[in-house]
Short mmCIF file of C-alpha atoms in Angstrom, two decimals:
data_model
loop_
_atom_site.label_atom_id
_atom_site.label_comp_id
_atom_site.label_asym_id
_atom_site.label_seq_id
_atom_site.Cartn_x
_atom_site.Cartn_y
_atom_site.Cartn_z
CA UNK A 1 0.00 0.00 0.00
CA UNK A 2 1.38 3.38 -1.00
CA UNK A 3 -0.74 5.24 1.53
CA UNK A 4 -0.29 4.20 5.16
CA UNK A 5 -3.21 2.51 6.88
CA UNK A 6 -3.19 3.69 10.46
CA UNK A 7 -5.32 3.42 13.55
CA UNK A 8 -7.62 6.38 14.09
CA UNK A 9 -5.44 7.52 17.00
CA UNK A 10 -2.34 7.41 14.77
CA UNK A 11 -4.23 9.27 12.03
CA UNK A 12 -5.21 12.22 14.23
CA UNK A 13 -1.71 12.32 15.73
CA UNK A 14 -0.62 13.61 12.30
CA UNK A 15 -2.58 16.82 12.91
CA UNK A 16 -0.07 19.35 14.25
CA UNK A 17 -1.02 21.88 16.94
CA UNK A 18 -2.52 25.05 15.45
CA UNK A 19 -3.50 23.33 12.20
CA UNK A 20 -6.34 24.63 10.04
CA UNK A 21 -8.54 21.56 9.66
CA UNK A 22 -11.21 21.47 6.93
CA UNK A 23 -14.27 19.30 7.61
CA UNK A 24 -17.35 18.56 5.50
CA UNK A 25 -21.01 19.27 6.34
CA UNK A 26 -23.20 16.71 8.10
CA UNK A 27 -24.55 15.34 4.79
CA UNK A 28 -21.11 14.65 3.37
CA UNK A 29 -19.35 12.38 5.83
CA UNK A 30 -17.69 14.13 8.79
CA UNK A 31 -15.36 11.75 10.61
CA UNK A 32 -16.88 11.49 14.06
CA UNK A 33 -14.41 8.67 14.75
CA UNK A 34 -11.52 11.09 14.23
CA UNK A 35 -13.41 13.72 16.25
CA UNK A 36 -13.58 11.36 19.23
CA UNK A 37 -9.91 10.47 18.80
CA UNK A 38 -8.89 14.15 18.75
CA UNK A 39 -10.80 14.74 21.97
CA UNK A 40 -9.40 11.59 23.58
CA UNK A 41 -5.87 12.68 22.68
CA UNK A 42 -6.39 15.99 24.46
CA UNK A 43 -5.65 17.99 21.31
CA UNK A 44 -6.07 21.75 21.66
CA UNK A 45 -5.58 24.90 19.60
CA UNK A 46 -6.92 23.66 16.27
CA UNK A 47 -8.64 25.99 13.82
CA UNK A 48 -11.72 24.51 12.21
CA UNK A 49 -12.91 25.31 8.68
CA UNK A 50 -16.44 24.06 8.00
CA UNK A 51 -16.96 23.37 4.28
CA UNK A 52 -19.20 25.26 4.45
CA UNK A 53 -21.22 24.27 7.55
CA UNK A 54 -20.81 21.84 10.42
CA UNK A 55 -22.96 20.29 13.12
CA UNK A 56 -22.29 17.79 15.86
CA UNK A 57 -18.63 17.47 14.87
CA UNK A 58 -17.95 21.18 15.41
CA UNK A 59 -20.06 21.24 18.55
CA UNK A 60 -18.13 18.33 20.09
CA UNK A 61 -14.76 19.83 19.18
CA UNK A 62 -15.74 23.25 20.54
CA UNK A 63 -17.30 21.88 23.74
CA UNK A 64 -14.24 19.73 24.40
CA UNK A 65 -11.88 22.69 23.88
CA UNK A 66 -10.11 21.16 20.87
CA UNK A 67 -10.63 24.19 18.60
CA UNK A 68 -10.20 27.84 19.45
CA UNK A 69 -11.18 29.30 16.08
CA UNK A 70 -14.02 28.43 13.72
CA UNK A 71 -14.67 29.62 10.19
CA UNK A 72 -18.13 28.56 9.05
CA UNK A 73 -21.18 29.70 7.14
CA UNK A 74 -23.26 28.07 9.88
CA UNK A 75 -23.00 25.66 12.79
CA UNK A 76 -26.14 23.82 13.87
CA UNK A 77 -27.45 20.34 14.60
CA UNK A 78 -29.67 20.07 11.53
CA UNK A 79 -33.26 19.28 12.41
CA UNK A 80 -32.20 18.99 16.06
CA UNK A 81 -31.71 22.74 16.32
CA UNK A 82 -28.92 25.06 17.39
CA UNK A 83 -25.47 23.72 18.27
CA UNK A 84 -25.44 24.38 22.03
CA UNK A 85 -21.70 24.31 22.75
CA UNK A 86 -21.00 26.47 19.69
CA UNK A 87 -23.55 29.11 20.66
CA UNK A 88 -22.39 29.11 24.29
CA UNK A 89 -18.73 29.45 23.24
CA UNK A 90 -19.47 32.36 20.87
CA UNK A 91 -21.54 34.26 23.44
CA UNK A 92 -18.86 33.65 26.10
CA UNK A 93 -16.12 34.76 23.69
CA UNK A 94 -14.38 31.41 24.20
CA UNK A 95 -13.68 30.93 20.46
CA UNK A 96 -12.80 33.26 17.63
CA UNK A 97 -15.61 33.10 15.06
CA UNK A 98 -14.96 33.98 11.43
CA UNK A 99 -18.41 34.29 9.90
CA UNK A 100 -18.55 33.54 6.19
CA UNK A 101 -21.05 32.43 3.56
CA UNK A 102 -21.20 29.01 1.89
CA UNK A 103 -20.01 29.97 -1.61
CA UNK A 104 -17.09 31.97 -0.17
CA UNK A 105 -15.71 28.80 1.43
CA UNK A 106 -16.14 26.79 -1.75
CA UNK A 107 -14.61 29.55 -3.90
CA UNK A 108 -11.62 30.17 -1.61
CA UNK A 109 -10.83 26.44 -1.66
CA UNK A 110 -11.17 26.44 -5.45
CA UNK A 111 -8.63 29.26 -5.58
CA UNK A 112 -6.24 27.12 -3.52
CA UNK A 113 -6.74 24.05 -5.71
CA UNK A 114 -5.88 26.18 -8.76
CA UNK A 115 -2.81 27.61 -7.01
CA UNK A 116 -4.31 31.11 -7.22
CA UNK A 117 -3.79 33.77 -4.53
CA UNK A 118 -7.44 34.95 -4.57
CA UNK A 119 -10.77 34.55 -6.32
CA UNK A 120 -13.63 36.99 -7.00
CA UNK A 121 -17.16 36.26 -5.76
CA UNK A 122 -20.51 37.90 -6.47
CA UNK A 123 -22.90 38.99 -3.75
CA UNK A 124 -21.76 40.07 -0.27
CA UNK A 125 -21.56 43.83 -0.95
CA UNK A 126 -23.53 45.71 1.69
CA UNK A 127 -23.66 42.74 4.06
CA UNK A 128 -22.15 42.69 7.54
CA UNK A 129 -20.51 39.38 6.59
CA UNK A 130 -18.23 41.42 4.31
CA UNK A 131 -17.94 44.33 6.78
CA UNK A 132 -16.45 42.06 9.46
CA UNK A 133 -13.97 40.31 7.15
CA UNK A 134 -10.96 42.65 6.89
CA UNK A 135 -9.17 39.91 4.93
CA UNK A 136 -11.64 40.32 2.05
CA UNK A 137 -11.34 43.17 -0.44
CA UNK A 138 -13.63 44.94 -2.91
CA UNK A 139 -12.33 46.06 -6.29
CA UNK A 140 -13.99 47.38 -9.43
CA UNK A 141 -14.37 44.71 -12.07
CA UNK A 142 -11.53 45.61 -14.46
CA UNK A 143 -13.43 44.02 -17.36
CA UNK A 144 -16.70 45.92 -16.83
CA UNK A 145 -18.11 47.20 -20.10
CA UNK A 146 -17.76 50.97 -20.31
CA UNK A 147 -16.30 51.19 -16.84
CA UNK A 148 -13.69 49.71 -14.60
CA UNK A 149 -10.80 51.40 -12.92
CA UNK A 150 -8.94 51.76 -16.21
CA UNK A 151 -11.77 53.85 -17.65
CA UNK A 152 -11.77 56.06 -14.58
CA UNK A 153 -15.35 55.32 -13.62
CA UNK A 154 -16.21 56.39 -10.08
CA UNK A 155 -17.74 53.06 -9.12
CA UNK A 156 -18.16 50.46 -11.81
CA UNK A 157 -19.29 46.96 -10.92
CA UNK A 158 -17.66 46.45 -7.51
CA UNK A 159 -16.82 42.82 -6.75
CA UNK A 160 -15.40 41.02 -3.70
CA UNK A 161 -12.01 39.28 -3.72
CA UNK A 162 -11.40 36.41 -1.31
CA UNK A 163 -7.92 35.16 -0.43
CA UNK A 164 -7.39 31.46 -1.16
CA UNK A 165 -7.87 29.11 1.79
CA UNK A 166 -5.21 26.40 2.05
CA UNK A 167 -6.15 24.08 4.93
CA UNK A 168 -3.33 22.22 6.61
CA UNK A 169 -5.54 19.16 6.81
CA UNK A 170 -8.72 17.92 5.14
CA UNK A 171 -10.39 15.37 7.43
CA UNK A 172 -13.40 13.24 6.53
CA UNK A 173 -15.02 9.79 6.56
CA UNK A 174 -15.76 7.80 3.39
CA UNK A 175 -17.28 4.42 2.57
CA UNK A 176 -14.12 2.73 1.29
CA UNK A 177 -10.52 2.97 0.16
CA UNK A 178 -8.44 0.53 -1.83
CA UNK A 179 -4.99 -0.71 -0.84
CA UNK A 180 -3.36 1.99 -2.98
CA UNK A 181 -5.08 4.68 -0.93
CA UNK A 182 -7.67 5.71 -3.52
CA UNK A 183 -10.83 6.78 -1.72
CA UNK A 184 -14.40 6.38 -2.95
CA UNK A 185 -16.37 9.63 -2.38
CA UNK A 186 -19.15 9.23 -4.96
CA UNK A 187 -20.88 12.49 -5.78
CA UNK A 188 -19.65 14.33 -2.68
CA UNK A 189 -17.31 16.48 -4.70
CA UNK A 190 -16.71 19.07 -1.95
CA UNK A 191 -14.47 16.39 -0.44
CA UNK A 192 -12.38 16.48 -3.62
CA UNK A 193 -12.14 20.27 -3.49
CA UNK A 194 -11.11 20.09 0.18
CA UNK A 195 -8.43 17.50 -0.56
CA UNK A 196 -7.11 19.39 -3.59
CA UNK A 197 -6.80 22.56 -1.53
CA UNK A 198 -5.33 21.02 1.63
CA UNK A 199 -1.70 20.22 2.35
CA UNK A 200 -2.65 16.85 3.84
CA UNK A 201 -5.77 14.71 3.60
CA UNK A 202 -6.63 12.24 6.37
CA UNK A 203 -9.51 9.86 5.80
CA UNK A 204 -11.33 7.35 7.95
CA UNK A 205 -13.17 4.65 5.98
CA UNK A 206 -15.68 1.90 6.59
CA UNK A 207 -13.44 -0.66 4.89
CA UNK A 208 -10.40 -1.22 2.70
CA UNK A 209 -11.16 -3.23 -0.41
CA UNK A 210 -9.06 -5.34 -2.76
CA UNK A 211 -8.48 -4.18 -6.32
CA UNK A 212 -8.15 -0.61 -7.61
CA UNK A 213 -11.12 1.76 -7.29
CA UNK A 214 -9.78 3.46 -10.41
CA UNK A 215 -10.00 0.30 -12.55
CA UNK A 216 -13.63 0.73 -13.59
CA UNK A 217 -14.46 3.72 -15.81
CA UNK A 218 -18.03 3.65 -14.49
CA UNK A 219 -16.87 4.51 -10.98
CA UNK A 220 -13.45 6.15 -11.41
CA UNK A 221 -14.90 9.68 -11.48
CA UNK A 222 -16.25 9.14 -7.95
CA UNK A 223 -12.77 8.46 -6.58
CA UNK A 224 -10.39 10.78 -4.79
CA UNK A 225 -7.02 9.54 -6.12
CA UNK A 226 -4.32 8.45 -3.68
CA UNK A 227 -2.21 11.34 -5.04
CA UNK A 228 -4.03 13.60 -2.57
CA UNK A 229 -4.43 11.15 0.30
CA UNK A 230 -1.91 11.30 3.13
CA UNK A 231 -3.21 8.46 5.28
CA UNK A 232 -6.24 6.25 5.82
CA UNK A 233 -7.63 4.59 8.96
CA UNK A 234 -10.35 1.96 9.08
CA UNK A 235 -13.20 3.05 11.37
CA UNK A 236 -16.44 1.13 10.82
CA UNK A 237 -19.41 3.36 11.66
CA UNK A 238 -17.01 6.31 11.68
CA UNK A 239 -19.67 8.88 10.79
CA UNK A 240 -22.11 7.77 13.52
CA UNK A 241 -24.39 9.24 14.74
CA UNK A 242 -24.41 11.18 11.47
CA UNK A 243 -25.18 9.31 8.27
CA UNK A 244 -22.85 8.44 5.43
CA UNK A 245 -24.24 8.96 1.89
CA UNK A 246 -24.97 5.66 0.19
CA UNK A 247 -23.90 3.69 3.24
CA UNK A 248 -25.74 4.43 6.48
CA UNK A 249 -28.66 6.53 7.66
CA UNK A 250 -28.35 9.14 10.40
CA UNK A 251 -29.12 7.99 13.95
CA UNK A 252 -31.71 10.67 14.75
CA UNK A 253 -32.45 9.36 18.23
CA UNK A 254 -28.79 9.65 19.21
CA UNK A 255 -28.49 13.12 17.70
CA UNK A 256 -31.57 14.21 19.66
CA UNK A 257 -30.01 12.74 22.80
CA UNK A 258 -26.85 14.76 22.17
CA UNK A 259 -28.82 17.95 21.47
CA UNK A 260 -30.57 17.61 24.83
CA UNK A 261 -27.45 16.69 26.79
CA UNK A 262 -25.30 19.48 25.35
CA UNK A 263 -27.70 22.23 26.45
CA UNK A 264 -25.68 22.46 29.67
CA UNK A 265 -21.95 22.17 30.15
CA UNK A 266 -22.50 19.44 32.76
CA UNK A 267 -24.75 17.51 30.39
CA UNK A 268 -22.14 17.85 27.67
CA UNK A 269 -19.34 16.61 29.96
CA UNK A 270 -21.40 13.58 30.93
CA UNK A 271 -22.21 12.80 27.29
CA UNK A 272 -18.57 13.20 26.30
CA UNK A 273 -17.32 10.91 29.08
CA UNK A 274 -19.75 8.23 27.94
CA UNK A 275 -18.81 8.71 24.28
CA UNK A 276 -15.07 8.44 24.96
CA UNK A 277 -15.54 5.38 27.19
CA UNK A 278 -17.50 3.69 24.37
CA UNK A 279 -14.84 4.70 21.83
CA UNK A 280 -12.05 3.35 24.04
CA UNK A 281 -13.94 0.09 24.41
CA UNK A 282 -14.41 -0.18 20.66
CA UNK A 283 -10.70 0.58 20.06
CA UNK A 284 -9.68 -2.13 22.56
CA UNK A 285 -11.95 -4.61 20.82
CA UNK A 286 -10.48 -3.67 17.43
CA UNK A 287 -6.95 -3.97 18.81
CA UNK A 288 -7.73 -7.41 20.22
CA UNK A 289 -9.16 -8.46 16.85
CA UNK A 290 -6.01 -7.22 15.07
CA UNK A 291 -3.79 -9.07 17.55
CA UNK A 292 -5.72 -12.24 16.86
CA UNK A 293 -5.09 -12.16 13.11
CA UNK B 1 -47.17 24.29 14.87
CA UNK B 2 -50.61 22.85 14.31
CA UNK B 3 -51.11 20.75 11.20
CA UNK B 4 -53.66 23.14 9.69
CA UNK B 5 -51.31 26.12 10.10
CA UNK B 6 -48.42 24.09 8.63
CA UNK B 7 -50.53 23.22 5.59
CA UNK B 8 -51.50 26.87 5.12
CA UNK B 9 -47.87 28.04 5.23
CA UNK B 10 -46.68 25.30 2.89
CA UNK B 11 -49.36 26.12 0.31
CA UNK B 12 -48.75 29.89 0.70
CA UNK B 13 -45.06 29.30 -0.07
CA UNK B 14 -45.89 26.92 -2.93
CA UNK B 15 -48.23 29.55 -4.43
CA UNK B 16 -45.18 31.79 -4.90
CA UNK B 17 -43.51 29.20 -7.16
CA UNK B 18 -46.22 29.09 -9.84
CA UNK B 19 -44.88 29.27 -13.38
CA UNK B 20 -41.22 28.93 -12.42
CA UNK B 21 -38.79 26.42 -13.93
CA UNK B 22 -36.32 25.75 -11.13
CA UNK B 23 -36.48 26.18 -7.37
CA UNK B 24 -33.80 25.33 -4.81
CA UNK B 25 -34.25 24.77 -1.08
CA UNK B 26 -31.38 25.23 1.35
CA UNK B 27 -30.31 23.31 4.41
CA UNK B 28 -32.56 23.12 7.47
CA UNK B 29 -35.63 24.36 5.57
CA UNK B 30 -38.46 21.87 6.09
CA UNK B 31 -41.36 24.24 5.26
CA UNK B 32 -39.81 25.37 1.94
CA UNK B 33 -38.84 21.79 1.09
CA UNK B 34 -42.46 20.72 1.44
CA UNK B 35 -43.59 23.81 -0.51
CA UNK B 36 -41.18 23.17 -3.38
CA UNK B 37 -42.15 19.51 -3.58
CA UNK B 38 -45.85 20.48 -3.48
CA UNK B 39 -45.30 23.02 -6.25
CA UNK B 40 -43.56 20.31 -8.29
CA UNK B 41 -46.47 17.91 -7.77
CA UNK B 42 -48.95 20.65 -8.73
CA UNK B 43 -46.96 21.41 -11.88
CA UNK B 44 -46.81 17.73 -12.83
CA UNK B 45 -50.58 17.47 -12.41
CA UNK B 46 -51.07 20.01 -15.23
CA UNK B 47 -48.25 18.71 -17.44
CA UNK B 48 -45.67 21.35 -16.44
CA UNK B 49 -42.23 20.73 -15.01
CA UNK B 50 -40.65 22.37 -11.97
CA UNK B 51 -37.07 21.36 -11.29
CA UNK B 52 -36.79 21.02 -7.52
CA UNK B 53 -33.50 20.86 -5.68
CA UNK B 54 -33.63 20.05 -1.96
CA UNK B 55 -30.22 20.36 -0.32
CA UNK B 56 -29.54 17.62 2.20
CA UNK B 57 -31.66 15.18 0.19
CA UNK B 58 -30.25 12.47 -2.01
CA UNK B 59 -33.51 11.63 -3.78
CA UNK B 60 -34.46 15.23 -4.59
CA UNK B 61 -31.07 16.73 -5.34
CA UNK B 62 -29.62 16.14 -8.82
CA UNK B 63 -26.29 17.86 -8.16
CA UNK B 64 -23.10 15.87 -8.74
CA UNK B 65 -20.49 18.61 -8.39
CA UNK B 66 -20.51 19.11 -4.63
CA UNK B 67 -21.61 22.00 -2.46
CA UNK B 68 -20.48 24.62 -4.95
CA UNK B 69 -22.95 23.60 -7.66
CA UNK B 70 -26.00 25.40 -6.23
CA UNK B 71 -24.04 28.64 -5.99
CA UNK B 72 -22.56 28.31 -9.45
CA UNK B 73 -26.06 27.64 -10.84
CA UNK B 74 -27.45 30.67 -9.01
CA UNK B 75 -24.74 32.96 -10.37
CA UNK B 76 -25.57 31.80 -13.89
CA UNK B 77 -29.28 32.53 -13.42
CA UNK B 78 -30.32 28.87 -13.48
CA UNK B 79 -32.24 29.07 -10.17
CA UNK B 80 -35.53 31.02 -10.26
CA UNK B 81 -36.41 30.92 -6.58
CA UNK B 82 -34.82 30.24 -3.20
CA UNK B 83 -36.11 30.51 0.38
CA UNK B 84 -34.51 32.32 3.29
CA UNK B 85 -35.58 32.56 6.89
CA UNK B 86 -34.06 34.77 9.56
CA UNK B 87 -33.58 35.10 13.27
CA UNK B 88 -34.45 38.73 12.58
CA UNK B 89 -36.03 40.28 9.48
CA UNK B 90 -36.55 44.02 9.18
CA UNK B 91 -38.84 46.24 7.14
CA UNK B 92 -36.14 46.93 4.56
CA UNK B 93 -35.90 43.21 3.75
CA UNK B 94 -32.62 42.74 5.61
CA UNK B 95 -32.11 39.26 7.04
CA UNK B 96 -30.05 38.37 10.13
CA UNK B 97 -28.96 34.77 10.54
CA UNK B 98 -25.97 35.46 12.80
CA UNK B 99 -27.23 36.72 16.14
CA UNK B 100 -28.51 39.55 18.33
CA UNK B 101 -26.37 42.10 20.08
CA UNK B 102 -23.38 44.18 19.02
CA UNK B 103 -21.44 41.82 16.74
CA UNK B 104 -19.04 40.20 17.45
CA UNK B 105 -20.08 40.59 21.13
CA UNK B 106 -23.39 38.79 20.63
CA UNK B 107 -25.98 38.23 23.33
CA UNK B 108 -27.63 35.43 21.38
CA UNK B 109 -26.03 33.45 18.58
CA UNK B 110 -27.93 32.04 15.58
CA UNK B 111 -26.40 29.28 13.39
CA UNK B 112 -24.90 31.57 10.72
CA UNK B 113 -25.49 33.23 7.36
CA UNK B 114 -25.39 30.04 5.22
CA UNK B 115 -25.52 31.10 1.53
CA UNK B 116 -27.76 34.12 2.17
CA UNK B 117 -25.06 36.77 1.68
CA UNK B 118 -24.74 35.53 -1.89
CA UNK B 119 -28.02 33.93 -2.99
CA UNK B 120 -30.09 36.97 -1.92
CA UNK B 121 -28.20 38.93 -4.58
CA UNK B 122 -28.39 36.42 -7.41
CA UNK B 123 -31.66 34.48 -7.26
CA UNK B 124 -34.48 36.49 -8.90
CA UNK B 125 -37.12 35.48 -6.36
CA UNK B 126 -35.92 35.10 -2.79
CA UNK B 127 -38.93 34.14 -0.68
CA UNK B 128 -38.51 35.05 2.97
CA UNK B 129 -40.40 33.02 5.54
CA UNK B 130 -40.68 32.76 9.29
CA UNK B 131 -43.46 31.03 11.17
CA UNK B 132 -42.99 33.15 14.30
CA UNK B 133 -44.50 36.56 13.56
CA UNK B 134 -43.54 38.71 16.54
CA UNK B 135 -41.73 41.93 17.35
CA UNK B 136 -38.83 39.76 18.48
CA UNK B 137 -38.36 38.52 14.90
CA UNK B 138 -39.81 41.30 12.72
CA UNK B 139 -37.69 44.16 14.00
CA UNK B 140 -37.20 47.83 13.03
CA UNK B 141 -33.55 47.15 12.13
CA UNK B 142 -31.63 43.84 12.19
CA UNK B 143 -28.59 43.65 14.48
CA UNK B 144 -26.49 41.98 11.77
CA UNK B 145 -27.06 42.08 8.02
CA UNK B 146 -26.46 38.59 6.67
CA UNK B 147 -28.19 39.61 3.45
CA UNK B 148 -29.35 43.14 2.64
CA UNK B 149 -32.87 43.62 1.21
CA UNK B 150 -31.70 46.08 -1.40
CA UNK B 151 -28.37 47.36 -2.72
CA UNK B 152 -26.86 50.67 -3.74
CA UNK B 153 -27.16 51.53 -7.44
CA UNK B 154 -24.30 50.02 -9.42
CA UNK B 155 -24.17 46.84 -7.32
CA UNK B 156 -24.56 43.68 -9.38
CA UNK B 157 -27.87 42.38 -8.12
CA UNK B 158 -30.22 40.51 -10.45
CA UNK B 159 -32.01 39.01 -7.43
CA UNK B 160 -33.51 39.85 -4.08
CA UNK B 161 -36.50 39.32 -1.80
CA UNK B 162 -39.93 39.17 -3.42
CA UNK B 163 -42.14 38.08 -0.51
CA UNK B 164 -42.31 37.37 3.21
CA UNK B 165 -44.65 34.68 4.53
CA UNK B 166 -45.18 34.43 8.29
CA UNK B 167 -47.52 32.63 10.65
CA UNK B 168 -49.93 35.59 10.48
CA UNK B 169 -49.84 36.97 6.94
CA UNK B 170 -48.05 37.35 3.62
CA UNK B 171 -46.19 40.41 2.37
CA UNK B 172 -44.80 41.28 -1.05
CA UNK B 173 -41.46 43.09 -1.15
CA UNK B 174 -41.40 46.33 -3.10
CA UNK B 175 -37.82 46.37 -4.34
CA UNK B 176 -37.95 49.95 -5.65
CA UNK B 177 -39.09 51.34 -2.29
CA UNK B 178 -37.31 48.74 -0.16
CA UNK B 179 -40.49 48.07 1.84
CA UNK B 180 -43.01 45.32 2.40
CA UNK B 181 -46.65 45.49 1.31
CA UNK B 182 -49.22 43.41 3.18
CA UNK B 183 -50.86 41.16 0.59
CA UNK B 184 -52.99 38.72 2.61
CA UNK B 185 -54.03 37.90 6.16
CA UNK B 186 -54.18 34.31 7.40
CA UNK B 187 -57.57 33.28 8.81
CA UNK B 188 -58.17 34.84 12.25
CA UNK B 189 -55.76 37.76 11.72
CA UNK B 190 -56.60 41.44 11.23
CA UNK B 191 -54.60 44.45 10.10
CA UNK B 192 -54.51 45.49 13.76
CA UNK B 193 -53.22 42.12 14.99
CA UNK B 194 -50.50 42.13 12.34
CA UNK B 195 -49.50 45.70 13.20
CA UNK B 196 -49.42 44.82 16.90
CA UNK B 197 -46.90 42.03 16.31
CA UNK B 198 -44.76 43.68 13.60
CA UNK B 199 -41.80 45.82 14.60
CA UNK B 200 -41.62 47.68 11.28
CA UNK B 201 -43.97 49.78 9.15
CA UNK B 202 -45.36 48.25 5.99
CA UNK B 203 -47.51 49.37 3.07
CA UNK B 204 -51.11 48.39 2.43
CA UNK B 205 -52.38 47.18 -0.92
CA UNK B 206 -53.23 49.97 -3.39
CA UNK B 207 -56.48 51.68 -2.41
CA UNK B 208 -56.61 50.24 1.10
CA UNK B 209 -55.62 53.41 2.91
CA UNK B 210 -57.47 53.63 6.21
CA UNK B 211 -60.43 51.60 5.05
CA UNK B 212 -59.64 48.80 7.48
CA UNK B 213 -59.22 45.12 6.83
CA UNK B 214 -62.39 44.46 4.87
CA UNK B 215 -60.67 44.47 1.50
CA UNK B 216 -57.34 42.86 2.48
CA UNK B 217 -57.54 39.35 1.03
CA UNK B 218 -57.46 36.25 3.18
CA UNK B 219 -54.58 33.88 2.44
CA UNK B 220 -56.04 31.09 0.30
CA UNK B 221 -56.66 27.89 2.26
CA UNK B 222 -55.08 24.67 0.99
CA UNK B 223 -57.36 22.91 -1.48
CA UNK B 224 -58.55 19.35 -0.96
CA UNK B 225 -56.11 18.32 -3.70
CA UNK B 226 -53.23 20.11 -1.91
CA UNK B 227 -54.02 18.36 1.36
CA UNK B 228 -54.20 15.00 -0.36
CA UNK B 229 -50.82 15.61 -2.05
CA UNK B 230 -49.26 16.71 1.25
CA UNK B 231 -50.47 13.63 3.12
CA UNK B 232 -50.04 11.00 0.43
CA UNK B 233 -46.98 12.19 -1.44
CA UNK B 234 -45.08 15.12 0.06
CA UNK B 235 -44.86 13.63 3.58
CA UNK B 236 -43.02 10.66 2.08
CA UNK B 237 -40.80 12.84 -0.08
CA UNK B 238 -39.62 15.07 2.80
CA UNK B 239 -39.18 12.16 5.24
CA UNK B 240 -35.70 11.34 3.94
CA UNK B 241 -34.40 14.81 4.89
CA UNK B 242 -36.85 15.95 7.60
CA UNK B 243 -38.26 12.93 9.42
CA UNK B 244 -39.78 14.98 12.26
CA UNK B 245 -41.45 17.47 9.93
CA UNK B 246 -42.73 14.67 7.70
CA UNK B 247 -44.84 13.39 10.58
CA UNK B 248 -46.50 16.81 10.81
CA UNK B 249 -47.20 16.89 7.07
CA UNK B 250 -48.67 13.39 7.18
CA UNK B 251 -51.24 14.68 9.69
CA UNK B 252 -52.63 17.62 7.68
#
């Protein structure tokens, strides 16, 4: 195998302190297995980039003190309502929040995958999202018909420029990888954009399969090639209690249980202790199974 | 939200999609998802076609190019209508999805702006909705502008709000004046009750003046056919994405 297959704990140990970590939205396979491992490892100081939104993953990482900065177009628990630890942390000033809008995240990652320093984006002008982003700029469209700065027009077609976002790590969960490290992502192409833009891509998968995922033309376009993949860890059920497209449905009862528990810091601590104990038990079982091979 | 009120809001939102070709529904938007799917079923019933994109769904979302595709489509003018709600909405059509207080020192945090700061500029018909119609939500001036109702001349803006549907009434948005006009009252509401619970001034339909509520239309009730579609078809279609809301729709 050209891409190392690690345990989940080894995988998250590759994430350096202070890293900018890009994660997908709830419908696109966040790695809750890696989230638990990051918390268990006592990681702190990470910066989280939601591509472009996040839910329980962000809320867990914020509540556990793993991240101290979040860039997101939204953080909430889907149909289960607001993300309680996120909202509490923002109101308390415990995290730095960089408010953005969905297409700005996608576009800034596209700039990075093209090796460009910035990218223009429509909309935004007159919003407070733009007003509170000193890293974004507004220029006049230099190609505007009959205008533009070159023509000396006072204000011709202003447009926002966003600096490229280059995450240190893209982190997600996917149904399968092959032994070469190619990862099946299906139609969830934001995972490809994340991986293209990021310096390293760490993936947890349900399983590792024999044969090359790139061998069949019918499915090759749904594959993130190993070229972009730094390391893979097998973590069955690694998206739970979120769903994984084409593989497993969301566990709504468990998400509702989390949403209730996390309303208070005490409730969150109790939930987290239980979650980590379960994860440790599962890891021990997996280790024992490996040892028995 | 009672089933009858849910059905009224869904049909009121669906009514605003008549004659369109393509509608998209964002994340965490159960009412608009049901409305878009109802509008699609209505269109099919008369041999028309309404492309319906429900984000978060796999069955009702044709996109294959990731999260960016909706926004790329919108910028090209391929999306006719989109729905936006708000923690606060003001009389100038500004929407706040970020929080209350003096940003960034917020007293209450909402989830975030999602795609509003972009889609509100580019989609021709942005339909605003919020079931809670109170002075807490419909404020004189939003604390944070996720998406402005109107833009300065010279700003590229083919789109913007066209309507606001609440639990009490429906407004149209007058883009030239940057104000809402009351267009219909839900059953049981009066001009006075709407004014009492609205934190901003709004216009009355042409010719209404001070004549009272007699001539302000009542929001059309769902038809028998609408209710049948909601129970027998739409409840099943939204269940994949909004299982809790689907149970409500199944009971209309």
